[in-house]
mmCIF file of C-alpha atoms in Angstrom:
data_model
loop_
_atom_site.group_PDB
_atom_site.id
_atom_site.type_symbol
_atom_site.label_atom_id
_atom_site.label_comp_id
_atom_site.label_asym_id
_atom_site.label_seq_id
_atom_site.Cartn_x
_atom_site.Cartn_y
_atom_site.Cartn_z
ATOM 1 C CA LYS A 350 -39.114 37.032 17.686
ATOM 2 C CA PRO A 351 -37.264 35.025 14.994
ATOM 3 C CA GLU A 352 -33.932 34.963 16.680
ATOM 4 C CA VAL A 353 -35.048 33.208 19.645
ATOM 5 C CA ALA A 354 -36.355 30.304 17.305
ATOM 6 C CA PRO A 355 -33.374 27.898 17.184
ATOM 7 C CA ALA A 356 -33.931 28.168 21.231
ATOM 8 C CA ILE A 357 -37.526 27.744 21.529
ATOM 9 C CA SER A 358 -37.234 24.638 18.962
ATOM 10 C CA GLU A 359 -34.152 23.133 21.002
ATOM 11 C CA VAL A 360 -36.750 23.575 24.289
ATOM 12 C CA VAL A 361 -39.498 22.131 22.198
ATOM 13 C CA GLY A 362 -37.245 18.894 21.338
ATOM 14 C CA GLN A 363 -36.502 18.594 24.849
ATOM 15 C CA VAL A 364 -40.444 18.789 26.217
ATOM 16 C CA GLN A 365 -41.120 16.118 23.528
ATOM 17 C CA ALA A 366 -38.625 13.658 24.653
ATOM 18 C CA ILE A 367 -39.812 14.240 28.372
ATOM 19 C CA ALA A 368 -43.496 13.228 26.944
ATOM 20 C CA GLN A 369 -42.524 10.695 24.537
ATOM 21 C CA VAL A 370 -41.158 8.568 28.246
ATOM 22 C CA TYR A 371 -44.274 9.974 30.355
ATOM 23 C CA GLY A 372 -46.149 8.695 26.978
ATOM 24 C CA LEU A 373 -44.444 5.446 27.485
ATOM 25 C CA GLN A 374 -45.221 5.110 31.237
ATOM 26 C CA VAL A 375 -48.673 5.469 31.450
ATOM 27 C CA GLY A 376 -50.017 1.999 32.540
ATOM 28 C CA VAL A 377 -46.501 0.633 32.871
ATOM 29 C CA SER A 378 -45.784 -0.508 36.361
ATOM 30 C CA GLY A 379 -41.673 -1.082 36.556
ATOM 31 C CA PRO A 380 -38.914 -0.374 34.119
ATOM 32 C CA LEU A 381 -39.430 1.172 30.823
ATOM 33 C CA ARG A 382 -37.849 -0.796 27.803
ATOM 34 C CA LEU A 383 -34.837 0.754 26.578
ATOM 35 C CA LYS A 384 -35.717 -0.274 22.818
ATOM 36 C CA SER A 385 -39.303 1.723 23.239
ATOM 37 C CA VAL A 386 -37.566 4.644 24.521
ATOM 38 C CA VAL A 387 -35.130 4.869 22.060
ATOM 39 C CA GLU A 388 -37.828 4.236 19.114
ATOM 40 C CA ALA A 389 -40.229 6.660 20.634
ATOM 41 C CA ILE A 390 -37.371 9.660 20.469
ATOM 42 C CA THR A 391 -36.170 8.186 17.360
ATOM 43 C CA GLY A 392 -39.615 8.770 15.742
ATOM 44 C CA SER A 393 -40.410 12.447 17.089
ATOM 45 C CA VAL A 394 -37.040 13.547 15.774
ATOM 46 C CA GLN A 395 -37.926 12.534 12.326
ATOM 47 C CA ARG A 396 -41.384 13.870 12.666
ATOM 48 C CA THR A 397 -39.888 17.393 14.000
ATOM 49 C CA PHE A 398 -37.429 17.466 11.258
ATOM 50 C CA GLY A 399 -38.524 15.539 8.527
ATOM 51 C CA HIS A 400 -35.253 14.020 8.497
ATOM 52 C CA PRO A 401 -34.973 10.588 7.802
ATOM 53 C CA ILE A 402 -33.205 8.262 10.971
ATOM 54 C CA LEU A 403 -32.368 4.699 10.169
ATOM 55 C CA LEU A 404 -33.101 2.884 13.376
ATOM 56 C CA GLY A 405 -31.121 -0.541 13.917
ATOM 57 C CA LEU A 406 -31.219 -3.416 16.546
ATOM 58 C CA GLU A 407 -28.092 -5.270 17.222
ATOM 59 C CA GLY A 408 -27.349 -8.382 19.448
ATOM 60 C CA PRO A 409 -29.481 -10.854 21.205
ATOM 61 C CA GLU A 410 -32.122 -9.618 23.643
ATOM 62 C CA PRO A 411 -32.802 -5.821 23.018
ATOM 63 C CA GLN A 412 -36.231 -6.421 25.027
ATOM 64 C CA ARG A 413 -34.275 -7.351 28.008
ATOM 65 C CA TRP A 414 -32.716 -4.145 28.366
ATOM 66 C CA ALA A 415 -34.893 -1.770 30.714
ATOM 67 C CA LEU A 416 -34.186 1.502 32.360
ATOM 68 C CA PRO A 417 -35.344 2.719 35.763
ATOM 69 C CA GLU A 418 -37.570 5.619 36.224
ATOM 70 C CA ALA A 419 -34.747 8.182 37.688
ATOM 71 C CA GLU A 420 -32.529 7.669 34.497
ATOM 72 C CA SER A 421 -35.340 7.314 31.572
ATOM 73 C CA ILE A 422 -35.994 11.239 31.149
ATOM 74 C CA PRO A 423 -31.772 11.605 31.289
ATOM 75 C CA ILE A 424 -31.370 9.005 28.718
ATOM 76 C CA ALA A 425 -34.526 10.175 26.808
ATOM 77 C CA LEU A 426 -33.044 13.913 26.595
ATOM 78 C CA THR A 427 -29.311 12.177 25.733
ATOM 79 C CA VAL A 428 -31.253 10.460 22.598
ATOM 80 C CA ASN A 429 -32.888 13.594 22.041
ATOM 81 C CA GLU A 430 -30.072 15.903 21.417
ATOM 82 C CA LEU A 431 -27.644 13.632 19.796
ATOM 83 C CA LEU A 432 -29.764 13.179 17.191
ATOM 84 C CA THR A 433 -31.433 16.561 16.920
ATOM 85 C CA ASN A 434 -27.280 17.806 16.855
ATOM 86 C CA ALA A 435 -27.315 14.520 14.103
ATOM 87 C CA VAL A 436 -29.484 16.130 12.010
ATOM 88 C CA LYS A 437 -28.424 19.561 12.123
ATOM 89 C CA HIS A 438 -25.145 19.491 11.529
ATOM 90 C CA SER A 439 -25.044 16.555 9.237
ATOM 91 C CA VAL A 440 -23.268 17.424 5.570
ATOM 92 C CA ALA A 441 -24.971 15.714 3.291
ATOM 93 C CA LYS A 442 -28.361 17.378 4.427
ATOM 94 C CA ARG A 443 -31.056 14.428 3.677
ATOM 95 C CA ALA A 444 -28.738 11.659 4.117
ATOM 96 C CA PRO A 445 -30.195 9.188 6.724
ATOM 97 C CA VAL A 446 -28.880 9.618 10.383
ATOM 98 C CA ALA A 447 -28.330 6.181 11.676
ATOM 99 C CA CYS A 448 -29.494 4.870 15.482
ATOM 100 C CA THR A 449 -28.495 1.911 16.402
ATOM 101 C CA LEU A 450 -29.051 -0.281 19.833
ATOM 102 C CA VAL A 451 -26.649 -2.442 20.224
ATOM 103 C CA CYS A 452 -27.222 -5.157 22.738
ATOM 104 C CA ALA A 453 -24.483 -7.214 24.374
ATOM 105 C CA GLU A 454 -24.205 -9.672 27.431
ATOM 106 C CA ASP A 455 -23.380 -6.829 30.120
ATOM 107 C CA ASP A 456 -24.438 -3.536 28.443
ATOM 108 C CA VAL A 457 -26.004 -2.059 25.488
ATOM 109 C CA ARG A 458 -25.097 1.217 23.575
ATOM 110 C CA ILE A 459 -27.191 3.730 21.823
ATOM 111 C CA VAL A 460 -25.016 5.294 18.551
ATOM 112 C CA VAL A 461 -25.890 7.461 16.624
ATOM 113 C CA ARG A 462 -23.892 7.882 13.256
ATOM 114 C CA ASN A 463 -24.125 10.821 11.105
ATOM 115 C CA ARG A 464 -22.142 12.618 8.114
ATOM 116 C CA ALA A 465 -20.380 15.268 9.754
ATOM 117 C CA GLN A 466 -17.332 16.695 10.774
ATOM 118 C CA LEU A 467 -16.670 17.494 14.616
ATOM 119 C CA PRO A 468 -14.773 21.063 14.980
ATOM 120 C CA ALA A 469 -10.981 20.868 15.154
ATOM 121 C CA GLY A 470 -9.839 20.058 19.036
ATOM 122 C CA PHE A 471 -13.609 19.110 20.185
ATOM 123 C CA ASP A 472 -13.259 17.529 23.432
ATOM 124 C CA LEU A 473 -16.592 16.799 25.390
ATOM 125 C CA ALA A 474 -15.378 17.612 28.683
ATOM 126 C CA ARG A 475 -15.040 21.140 27.392
ATOM 127 C CA PHE A 476 -18.771 21.133 27.534
ATOM 128 C CA PRO A 477 -20.181 22.844 31.212
ATOM 129 C CA GLY A 478 -23.140 21.492 32.455
ATOM 130 C CA GLY A 479 -26.042 24.056 31.430
ATOM 131 C CA VAL A 480 -29.673 24.443 30.676
ATOM 132 C CA SER A 481 -29.215 23.303 26.433
ATOM 133 C CA GLY A 482 -27.436 21.390 24.414
ATOM 134 C CA LEU A 483 -24.384 18.639 25.093
ATOM 135 C CA GLY A 484 -23.570 20.965 28.476
ATOM 136 C CA LEU A 485 -27.427 19.746 29.438
ATOM 137 C CA VAL A 486 -26.853 16.193 28.483
ATOM 138 C CA SER A 487 -23.304 15.749 30.036
ATOM 139 C CA SER A 488 -25.093 16.748 33.506
ATOM 140 C CA LEU A 489 -28.089 14.310 33.411
ATOM 141 C CA LEU A 490 -26.515 11.582 32.055
ATOM 142 C CA PRO A 491 -26.375 8.912 35.236
ATOM 143 C CA ARG A 492 -22.703 8.882 35.972
ATOM 144 C CA ARG A 493 -22.867 4.855 37.849
ATOM 145 C CA SER A 494 -24.589 3.098 34.970
ATOM 146 C CA ALA A 495 -24.122 5.523 31.842
ATOM 147 C CA LYS A 496 -20.904 7.169 29.630
ATOM 148 C CA LEU A 497 -21.049 9.511 26.645
ATOM 149 C CA THR A 498 -18.666 9.705 23.816
ATOM 150 C CA ILE A 499 -18.586 11.608 20.473
ATOM 151 C CA GLU A 500 -15.640 11.234 18.101
ATOM 152 C CA GLN A 501 -14.514 11.641 14.427
ATOM 153 C CA GLN A 502 -14.681 8.198 12.967
ATOM 154 C CA GLY A 503 -13.215 8.768 9.007
ATOM 155 C CA ASP A 504 -16.256 10.890 7.711
ATOM 156 C CA ASP A 505 -18.853 10.219 10.004
ATOM 157 C CA VAL A 506 -19.463 12.180 13.881
ATOM 158 C CA VAL A 507 -20.225 8.765 15.871
ATOM 159 C CA ALA A 508 -21.626 9.551 19.336
ATOM 160 C CA SER A 509 -22.273 6.583 21.883
ATOM 161 C CA ILE A 510 -23.841 6.057 25.267
ATOM 162 C CA ALA A 511 -22.889 2.892 27.354
ATOM 163 C CA LEU A 512 -25.611 1.759 29.906
ATOM 164 C CA ALA A 513 -24.495 -0.681 32.072
ATOM 165 C CA PRO A 514 -26.701 -2.540 34.637
ATOM 166 C CA PRO A 515 -28.652 -2.077 36.853
ATOM 167 C CA GLY A 516 -30.212 -0.414 33.803
#
């Protein structure tokens, strides 16, 4: 049924994000490196949509940031959702989406930027927890160590996940 194709595509992306995390965990003991998770999800979304995604690293020691096991799937699903939305809603259909891991001394951010326009009156708090999209992301993120923001910055939409220790 063609009318369910968009919903199925979204679920497939979510399952692929989970599979990426499990693939990274095989043979690994302890927390997953955030850099590896972001690289895997970025590659997966890029392959799925055939849309260029530029992965960047800023700041010192990106390899020192790790995710506790309980937080790896929610973070992977969040990155997957933000990248998928960025690809789907880009004004310039072939313009690359940027995904940057920004490492600081006390926290790390995953920043997704694309050329797009948020709807008038957009408010992330109005997305209730649910089984898809931003509602799922908002309900799954670890409240004690993660904060999601989505805002308009000039011609770009910028989504950012700020992570604080213990991750």
